[in-house]
Short mmCIF file of C-alpha atoms and ligand atoms in Angstrom, two decimals:
data_model
loop_
_atom_site.label_atom_id
_atom_site.label_comp_id
_atom_site.label_asym_id
_atom_site.label_seq_id
_atom_site.Cartn_x
_atom_site.Cartn_y
_atom_site.Cartn_z
CA MET V 1 26.69 -116.41 -121.63
CA SER V 2 25.82 -117.77 -125.08
CA THR V 3 22.47 -116.59 -126.48
CA LYS V 4 19.56 -118.31 -124.76
CA LEU V 5 16.03 -117.31 -125.69
CA LEU V 6 12.90 -117.89 -123.65
CA ILE V 7 9.80 -118.03 -125.87
CA LEU V 8 6.43 -118.13 -124.09
CA GLY V 9 3.76 -119.25 -126.53
CA VAL V 10 6.37 -121.09 -128.60
CA ASN V 11 3.76 -123.19 -130.44
CA GLY V 12 2.07 -120.13 -131.92
CA PHE V 13 2.43 -118.71 -135.43
CA VAL V 14 5.43 -116.51 -134.63
CA GLY V 15 7.00 -118.77 -131.99
CA SER V 16 6.96 -121.89 -134.15
CA ALA V 17 8.47 -120.03 -137.12
CA MET V 18 11.16 -118.61 -134.83
CA VAL V 19 12.09 -122.09 -133.61
CA GLU V 20 12.57 -123.37 -137.16
CA LYS V 21 14.63 -120.44 -138.46
CA ILE V 22 16.71 -119.88 -135.32
CA LEU V 23 17.69 -123.54 -134.95
CA ASN V 24 18.60 -123.67 -138.66
CA GLU V 25 20.46 -120.38 -138.91
CA THR V 26 22.05 -119.66 -135.52
CA ASP V 27 23.74 -121.52 -132.66
CA TRP V 28 21.32 -120.14 -130.06
CA GLU V 29 19.44 -122.21 -127.51
CA ILE V 30 15.68 -121.95 -127.11
CA TYR V 31 13.57 -122.66 -124.04
CA GLY V 32 9.85 -122.74 -124.80
CA LEU V 33 6.51 -123.05 -123.02
CA ASP V 34 3.09 -123.67 -124.56
CA ILE V 35 -0.17 -125.49 -123.92
CA SER V 36 0.26 -127.49 -127.14
CA ASP V 37 3.07 -128.62 -129.43
CA HIS V 38 1.60 -129.57 -132.81
CA LYS V 39 3.41 -126.79 -134.74
CA ILE V 40 6.87 -127.58 -133.30
CA LYS V 41 6.76 -131.40 -133.42
CA ASP V 42 9.70 -131.60 -135.85
CA PHE V 43 11.99 -129.87 -133.37
CA LEU V 44 11.06 -131.48 -130.06
CA ASN V 45 14.18 -133.69 -130.11
CA HIS V 46 16.56 -130.98 -131.25
CA GLU V 47 19.47 -130.64 -128.81
CA ARG V 48 19.17 -126.83 -128.64
CA PHE V 49 15.38 -126.78 -128.12
CA HIS V 50 13.99 -127.36 -124.63
CA PHE V 51 10.20 -127.50 -124.60
CA THR V 52 7.82 -127.66 -121.64
CA LEU V 53 4.12 -128.30 -122.02
CA GLY V 54 2.22 -125.91 -119.76
CA ASP V 55 -0.07 -122.93 -119.39
CA ALA V 56 1.65 -119.54 -119.10
CA LEU V 57 -1.22 -118.38 -116.86
CA LYS V 58 -0.49 -121.10 -114.29
CA ASN V 59 3.28 -121.50 -114.32
CA ASP V 60 4.74 -118.33 -112.82
CA GLU V 61 7.45 -120.23 -110.99
CA TRP V 62 8.63 -122.05 -114.11
CA ILE V 63 8.58 -118.78 -116.04
CA GLU V 64 10.61 -116.89 -113.43
CA GLN V 65 13.21 -119.67 -113.25
CA HIS V 66 13.60 -119.59 -117.00
CA VAL V 67 13.72 -115.79 -117.21
CA GLN V 68 16.72 -116.08 -114.88
CA MET V 69 18.36 -118.79 -117.05
CA CYS V 70 17.98 -116.98 -120.38
CA ASN V 71 19.22 -113.64 -121.66
CA VAL V 72 16.40 -112.68 -124.07
CA VAL V 73 12.67 -113.12 -123.33
CA PHE V 74 9.85 -113.21 -125.93
CA PRO V 75 6.40 -113.23 -124.26
CA LEU V 76 4.34 -114.25 -127.29
CA VAL V 77 1.24 -115.55 -125.48
CA ALA V 78 -1.70 -113.58 -126.90
CA VAL V 79 -5.09 -113.67 -128.55
CA ALA V 80 -4.66 -112.02 -131.97
CA ASN V 81 -7.97 -112.63 -133.72
CA PRO V 82 -10.30 -109.61 -134.12
CA SER V 83 -13.50 -111.62 -133.75
CA LEU V 84 -12.32 -112.63 -130.24
CA TYR V 85 -11.62 -109.00 -129.32
CA VAL V 86 -15.36 -108.47 -129.88
CA SER V 87 -16.71 -111.69 -128.34
CA GLU V 88 -14.18 -112.30 -125.51
CA PRO V 89 -12.79 -108.90 -124.49
CA LEU V 90 -12.00 -109.93 -120.89
CA PHE V 91 -10.06 -112.98 -122.00
CA VAL V 92 -8.05 -110.74 -124.34
CA PHE V 93 -7.26 -108.42 -121.41
CA GLN V 94 -6.34 -111.32 -119.13
CA LEU V 95 -4.01 -113.00 -121.61
CA ASP V 96 -2.61 -110.11 -123.63
CA PHE V 97 -2.25 -107.66 -120.74
CA GLU V 98 -2.25 -109.31 -117.32
CA ALA V 99 -0.25 -112.43 -118.13
CA ASN V 100 2.37 -110.43 -120.00
CA LEU V 101 2.67 -107.70 -117.36
CA SER V 102 4.00 -110.22 -114.88
CA VAL V 103 6.66 -111.34 -117.39
CA VAL V 104 7.65 -107.71 -118.02
CA LYS V 105 8.18 -107.28 -114.26
CA MET V 106 10.34 -110.41 -114.14
CA CYS V 107 12.54 -108.98 -116.90
CA VAL V 108 12.93 -105.77 -114.88
CA LYS V 109 13.76 -107.72 -111.71
CA HIS V 110 16.30 -110.04 -113.33
CA LYS V 111 17.68 -107.48 -115.82
CA LYS V 112 16.89 -109.48 -118.98
CA HIS V 113 16.31 -108.15 -122.47
CA LEU V 114 12.60 -108.15 -123.27
CA VAL V 115 11.45 -108.38 -126.90
CA PHE V 116 7.76 -107.55 -126.73
CA PRO V 117 5.23 -108.10 -129.53
CA SER V 118 3.39 -104.83 -129.79
CA THR V 119 1.07 -104.61 -132.80
CA SER V 120 0.12 -102.59 -135.86
CA GLU V 121 -3.26 -102.34 -134.09
CA VAL V 122 -1.89 -99.77 -131.61
CA TYR V 123 -2.10 -97.12 -134.36
CA GLY V 124 -5.83 -97.86 -134.61
CA MET V 125 -7.59 -95.47 -136.96
CA SER V 126 -4.68 -93.02 -137.27
CA GLN V 127 -4.91 -91.12 -140.56
CA ASP V 128 -1.13 -91.17 -141.09
CA ILE V 129 0.31 -92.88 -144.12
CA PRO V 130 2.64 -94.46 -143.19
CA PHE V 131 2.36 -95.11 -139.42
CA ASP V 132 5.51 -93.85 -137.73
CA GLU V 133 6.80 -95.37 -134.48
CA GLU V 134 7.88 -92.03 -133.00
CA SER V 135 5.31 -89.53 -134.23
CA SER V 136 1.98 -91.15 -135.20
CA ARG V 137 -1.02 -90.70 -132.94
CA LEU V 138 -2.66 -93.84 -131.60
CA VAL V 139 -6.38 -93.42 -132.37
CA LEU V 140 -9.01 -95.73 -130.87
CA GLY V 141 -12.81 -95.78 -130.98
CA PRO V 142 -15.35 -95.54 -128.13
CA ILE V 143 -15.52 -98.06 -125.26
CA SER V 144 -18.60 -99.72 -126.80
CA LYS V 145 -16.36 -100.87 -129.65
CA GLN V 146 -14.62 -103.78 -127.85
CA ARG V 147 -12.41 -104.37 -130.87
CA TRP V 148 -10.01 -101.84 -129.38
CA ILE V 149 -9.39 -103.75 -126.13
CA TYR V 150 -6.55 -105.62 -127.84
CA SER V 151 -4.97 -102.44 -129.16
CA CYS V 152 -5.42 -100.72 -125.81
CA SER V 153 -3.97 -103.66 -123.82
CA LYS V 154 -0.92 -103.75 -126.07
CA GLN V 155 -0.54 -99.97 -126.00
CA MET V 156 -0.65 -99.92 -122.20
CA LEU V 157 2.10 -102.55 -122.07
CA ASP V 158 4.15 -100.58 -124.61
CA ARG V 159 3.85 -97.58 -122.28
CA VAL V 160 4.67 -99.59 -119.15
CA ILE V 161 7.75 -101.10 -120.84
CA HIS V 162 8.88 -97.67 -122.03
CA ALA V 163 8.46 -96.31 -118.50
CA TYR V 164 10.48 -99.20 -117.01
CA GLY V 165 13.15 -98.33 -119.56
CA LEU V 166 13.22 -94.74 -118.33
CA LYS V 167 12.96 -95.43 -114.62
CA GLU V 168 14.75 -98.77 -114.16
CA ASN V 169 16.89 -99.08 -117.31
CA LEU V 170 14.90 -102.06 -118.60
CA SER V 171 16.60 -103.34 -121.74
CA TYR V 172 13.85 -103.88 -124.30
CA THR V 173 12.78 -103.83 -127.94
CA LEU V 174 9.17 -103.50 -129.10
CA PHE V 175 8.24 -104.85 -132.52
CA ARG V 176 4.98 -104.22 -134.36
CA PRO V 177 4.04 -106.89 -136.90
CA PHE V 178 1.94 -105.65 -139.82
CA ASN V 179 -0.31 -108.45 -141.05
CA TRP V 180 2.24 -111.25 -141.04
CA ILE V 181 1.06 -114.23 -143.06
CA GLY V 182 2.44 -117.69 -143.73
CA PRO V 183 2.18 -121.36 -142.85
CA LYS V 184 0.87 -122.26 -139.36
CA GLN V 185 -0.87 -118.91 -138.83
CA ASP V 186 -4.38 -120.19 -138.14
CA GLU V 187 -6.04 -123.56 -138.76
CA VAL V 188 -7.94 -124.13 -142.02
CA LYS V 189 -10.15 -126.66 -140.27
CA SER V 190 -13.09 -124.37 -139.54
CA SER V 191 -14.79 -121.94 -141.91
CA LYS V 192 -17.03 -120.55 -139.19
CA LYS V 193 -17.18 -116.74 -139.47
CA GLY V 194 -14.27 -115.08 -137.68
CA SER V 195 -12.38 -118.26 -136.79
CA ALA V 196 -9.18 -117.11 -138.44
CA ARG V 197 -7.47 -114.00 -139.71
CA VAL V 198 -8.43 -112.97 -143.17
CA LEU V 199 -6.17 -115.03 -145.44
CA VAL V 200 -6.76 -118.34 -143.67
CA GLN V 201 -10.45 -117.51 -143.32
CA PHE V 202 -10.75 -117.16 -147.11
CA VAL V 203 -8.86 -120.40 -147.74
CA SER V 204 -11.06 -122.27 -145.23
CA ASN V 205 -14.24 -120.92 -146.81
CA ILE V 206 -13.19 -122.13 -150.26
CA ILE V 207 -12.16 -125.58 -148.98
CA ASP V 208 -15.56 -125.91 -147.26
CA GLY V 209 -17.43 -124.86 -150.41
CA LYS V 210 -18.65 -121.63 -148.80
CA ASP V 211 -18.65 -118.11 -150.21
CA ILE V 212 -16.14 -115.46 -149.16
CA TYR V 213 -17.47 -112.46 -147.22
CA LEU V 214 -16.02 -108.98 -147.62
CA VAL V 215 -16.65 -106.93 -144.51
CA ASP V 216 -18.04 -103.53 -145.58
CA GLY V 217 -17.22 -104.33 -149.21
CA GLY V 218 -13.51 -105.10 -148.76
CA SER V 219 -12.05 -101.71 -149.73
CA GLN V 220 -9.94 -101.63 -146.52
CA GLN V 221 -6.24 -102.22 -147.16
CA ARG V 222 -3.47 -104.12 -145.44
CA CYS V 223 0.26 -104.57 -146.07
CA PHE V 224 0.91 -108.31 -145.95
CA THR V 225 4.29 -109.48 -144.67
CA TYR V 226 5.67 -112.96 -145.12
CA ILE V 227 6.52 -114.66 -141.82
CA ASP V 228 10.15 -115.48 -142.78
CA ASP V 229 10.81 -111.78 -143.37
CA GLY V 230 9.35 -111.05 -139.94
CA ILE V 231 11.53 -113.66 -138.25
CA ASP V 232 14.63 -112.25 -139.99
CA ALA V 233 13.85 -108.94 -138.31
CA LEU V 234 13.50 -110.65 -134.91
CA ILE V 235 16.89 -112.35 -135.33
CA LYS V 236 18.47 -108.97 -136.10
CA ILE V 237 16.79 -107.49 -133.02
CA VAL V 238 18.33 -110.20 -130.82
CA GLU V 239 21.75 -109.66 -132.41
CA ARG V 240 21.59 -105.88 -131.96
CA ARG V 241 19.76 -105.78 -128.62
CA ASP V 242 22.53 -103.90 -126.80
CA LYS V 243 23.09 -101.46 -129.65
CA GLU V 244 20.71 -100.32 -132.41
CA ALA V 245 17.71 -102.24 -131.03
CA TYR V 246 18.16 -101.14 -127.39
CA GLN V 247 14.99 -99.42 -126.08
CA ARG V 248 13.58 -99.01 -129.60
CA ILE V 249 10.28 -99.67 -131.36
CA PHE V 250 10.22 -101.20 -134.85
CA ASN V 251 7.36 -101.55 -137.31
CA ILE V 252 7.95 -104.83 -139.12
CA GLY V 253 5.91 -104.86 -142.29
CA ASN V 254 6.06 -104.82 -146.07
CA PRO V 255 4.69 -101.59 -147.60
CA ALA V 256 5.21 -103.03 -151.11
CA ASN V 257 2.56 -105.69 -150.45
CA GLU V 258 -0.39 -103.36 -149.92
CA TYR V 259 -3.70 -104.75 -151.19
CA SER V 260 -7.37 -104.25 -150.48
CA ILE V 261 -9.24 -107.15 -148.89
CA ARG V 262 -11.24 -107.47 -152.11
CA GLU V 263 -8.00 -107.82 -154.09
CA LEU V 264 -6.80 -110.39 -151.55
CA ALA V 265 -10.01 -112.41 -152.02
CA GLU V 266 -9.57 -112.35 -155.80
CA MET V 267 -5.91 -113.39 -155.54
CA VAL V 268 -6.74 -116.27 -153.20
CA VAL V 269 -9.48 -117.56 -155.53
CA GLU V 270 -7.22 -117.29 -158.60
CA THR V 271 -4.26 -118.95 -156.86
CA MET V 272 -6.40 -121.81 -155.53
CA LYS V 273 -7.62 -122.58 -159.04
CA ARG V 274 -4.07 -123.76 -159.79
CA TYR V 275 -4.34 -126.65 -157.32
CA PRO V 276 -6.23 -129.42 -159.19
CA LYS V 277 -7.96 -130.69 -156.05
CA TYR V 278 -9.38 -127.24 -155.27
CA ARG V 279 -9.98 -125.84 -158.76
CA GLU V 280 -13.68 -126.56 -158.90
CA LEU V 281 -14.30 -125.28 -155.38
CA ALA V 282 -12.46 -122.04 -156.18
CA GLU V 283 -14.37 -121.60 -159.43
CA ASN V 284 -17.68 -121.95 -157.59
CA THR V 285 -16.81 -119.53 -154.79
CA LYS V 286 -18.65 -116.21 -154.82
CA ILE V 287 -17.24 -113.07 -153.26
CA ILE V 288 -20.02 -111.37 -151.33
CA ALA V 289 -20.15 -108.00 -149.52
CA THR V 290 -21.50 -108.02 -145.96
CA SER V 291 -21.71 -105.50 -143.10
CA ALA V 292 -19.32 -105.39 -140.15
CA ASP V 293 -22.28 -105.70 -137.74
CA ASP V 294 -23.43 -108.88 -139.44
CA TYR V 295 -19.98 -110.39 -139.62
CA TYR V 296 -18.40 -109.46 -136.27
CA GLY V 297 -21.20 -107.86 -134.23
CA GLU V 298 -21.68 -104.32 -133.00
CA GLY V 299 -18.44 -104.14 -131.01
CA TYR V 300 -16.35 -104.05 -134.20
CA GLN V 301 -14.78 -101.09 -135.92
CA ASP V 302 -12.29 -101.35 -138.78
CA VAL V 303 -8.96 -99.88 -139.83
CA ASN V 304 -9.18 -98.61 -143.40
CA ARG V 305 -5.53 -98.30 -144.24
CA ARG V 306 -2.47 -99.50 -142.39
CA VAL V 307 0.96 -98.87 -143.89
CA PRO V 308 4.17 -99.26 -141.85
CA ALA V 309 7.05 -96.79 -141.92
CA ILE V 310 10.04 -99.14 -141.95
CA LYS V 311 12.89 -96.64 -142.01
CA ASN V 312 13.94 -97.58 -138.46
CA ALA V 313 14.05 -101.27 -139.30
CA THR V 314 15.93 -100.75 -142.55
CA THR V 315 18.50 -98.31 -141.21
CA LEU V 316 19.02 -99.52 -137.63
CA LEU V 317 18.58 -103.27 -138.17
CA GLY V 318 19.76 -103.51 -141.78
CA TRP V 319 16.50 -105.36 -142.56
CA GLN V 320 14.37 -105.43 -145.71
CA PRO V 321 11.26 -107.50 -146.42
CA LYS V 322 11.98 -109.73 -149.43
CA HIS V 323 8.85 -111.75 -150.22
CA THR V 324 6.36 -110.46 -152.78
CA MET V 325 2.65 -111.04 -152.26
CA LYS V 326 2.68 -113.73 -154.94
CA GLN V 327 5.49 -115.66 -153.24
CA SER V 328 3.88 -115.25 -149.82
CA LEU V 329 0.51 -116.54 -151.03
CA GLU V 330 2.00 -119.46 -152.92
CA LYS V 331 4.10 -120.63 -149.98
CA THR V 332 1.15 -120.33 -147.59
CA LEU V 333 -1.25 -122.12 -149.91
CA ASP V 334 1.28 -124.88 -150.65
CA TYR V 335 1.46 -125.48 -146.90
CA HIS V 336 -2.31 -125.70 -146.48
CA LEU V 337 -3.27 -127.43 -149.71
CA LEU V 338 -0.42 -129.84 -150.43
CA ASN V 339 0.06 -131.17 -146.89
CA ASP V 340 -3.39 -132.55 -146.14
C1 UGA O 401 -4.99 -107.96 -137.31
C2 UGA O 401 -5.16 -108.68 -135.99
O1 UGA O 401 -5.66 -107.81 -135.01
C3 UGA O 401 -3.85 -109.19 -135.47
O2 UGA O 401 -3.51 -110.38 -136.14
C4 UGA O 401 -2.68 -108.25 -135.56
O3 UGA O 401 -2.37 -107.63 -134.37
C5 UGA O 401 -2.78 -107.21 -136.62
O4 UGA O 401 -3.99 -107.01 -137.26
C6 UGA O 401 -1.74 -107.50 -137.69
O5 UGA O 401 -1.57 -108.65 -138.07
O6 UGA O 401 -1.15 -106.53 -138.19
P1 UGA O 401 -6.81 -107.17 -139.02
O7 UGA O 401 -5.81 -106.91 -140.07
O8 UGA O 401 -7.97 -106.23 -138.99
O9 UGA O 401 -6.16 -107.20 -137.58
O10 UGA O 401 -7.36 -108.68 -139.04
P2 UGA O 401 -7.80 -109.73 -140.16
O11 UGA O 401 -8.66 -110.73 -139.48
O12 UGA O 401 -6.61 -110.28 -140.85
O13 UGA O 401 -8.75 -108.89 -141.15
C7 UGA O 401 -8.25 -108.04 -142.14
C8 UGA O 401 -9.42 -107.35 -142.81
O14 UGA O 401 -10.20 -108.31 -143.52
C9 UGA O 401 -10.39 -106.63 -141.88
O15 UGA O 401 -10.74 -105.40 -142.44
C10 UGA O 401 -11.60 -107.55 -141.82
O16 UGA O 401 -12.80 -106.85 -141.60
C11 UGA O 401 -11.57 -108.18 -143.20
N1 UGA O 401 -12.20 -109.53 -143.29
C12 UGA O 401 -11.83 -110.53 -142.44
C13 UGA O 401 -13.14 -109.78 -144.29
O17 UGA O 401 -13.49 -108.88 -145.08
N2 UGA O 401 -13.70 -111.01 -144.37
C14 UGA O 401 -13.36 -112.03 -143.55
O18 UGA O 401 -13.91 -113.15 -143.70
C15 UGA O 401 -12.39 -111.79 -142.55
#
């Protein structure tokens, strides 16, 4: 059978970027499901893209039929915004854990290759630098810190998938994105606290003439990875699913792009000054320290440093992240600021 992918949550940040790159660079077919289609509009008439509008929580029959038709399954339906882990922990569990568990079981039943989005968040507050897929401890906070329900839901699925691999020969690959950024990540429409992940949040605040808030002073660090680099890794995983990527876990991140959140805020302000329409707004933006309790509420706890070991991805997949932070920021800001 030629390569047919099923992408659940195809209109999301990762799904929509996959559609674009895969249709342009491969001859694969894509079947996709999502509750909306605004990020994939340009591809709806493409002969190798078959889209269905629908809710993954309510369409088990459709999903099972399509798992049977395809040979690789990407269940990408998930909440991935930390402020929602704190405010809507049960919704995170329902979507990120329960909905995906049923898709995992379908892949076991129909013997399909599952490519599951684990997360850098599973390492939690591990002190390792870098985080290693095989040896790092996964360190979470107390139950009262709901932030960890996302990490814990994903970790449990990682463990279930691994166990199905051992007991029922499930063919799978787990990938762990490390702060992927790029066009179509989150919407710049709302600058309400916590409505987007950090980069888009900062851009929205500046557009709305609001200040930028640094949670606990912004000394925490992240390694930012451009979305196209991430999708390149996913393509290699599909290509090598029966060989180097079979039953493996890969961190997919860019250790060369490690910056503190304060540095990120400064870079965003400086870069936005180069767009004439936003220069004045950027010049007037203040960068202000705030507490995690004030910003997210008491259920939040942060990760201070998060660096991926990418030896497995470089040696087994032949993958390397290529985009510098400067290029990643410019491409993302061009998308948000030149297209409105
Ligand atoms: C992210 C999200 O959980 C997921 O997108 C994903 O699974 C994972 O990590 C990843 O992409 O690797 P995090 O990096 O903490 O978690 O989320 P962001 O919202 O991007 O925040 C990054 C940092 O900026 C945090 O320390 C946060 O406290 C800080 N922040 C955020 C601010 O200082 N100010 C803001 O306005 C927003």
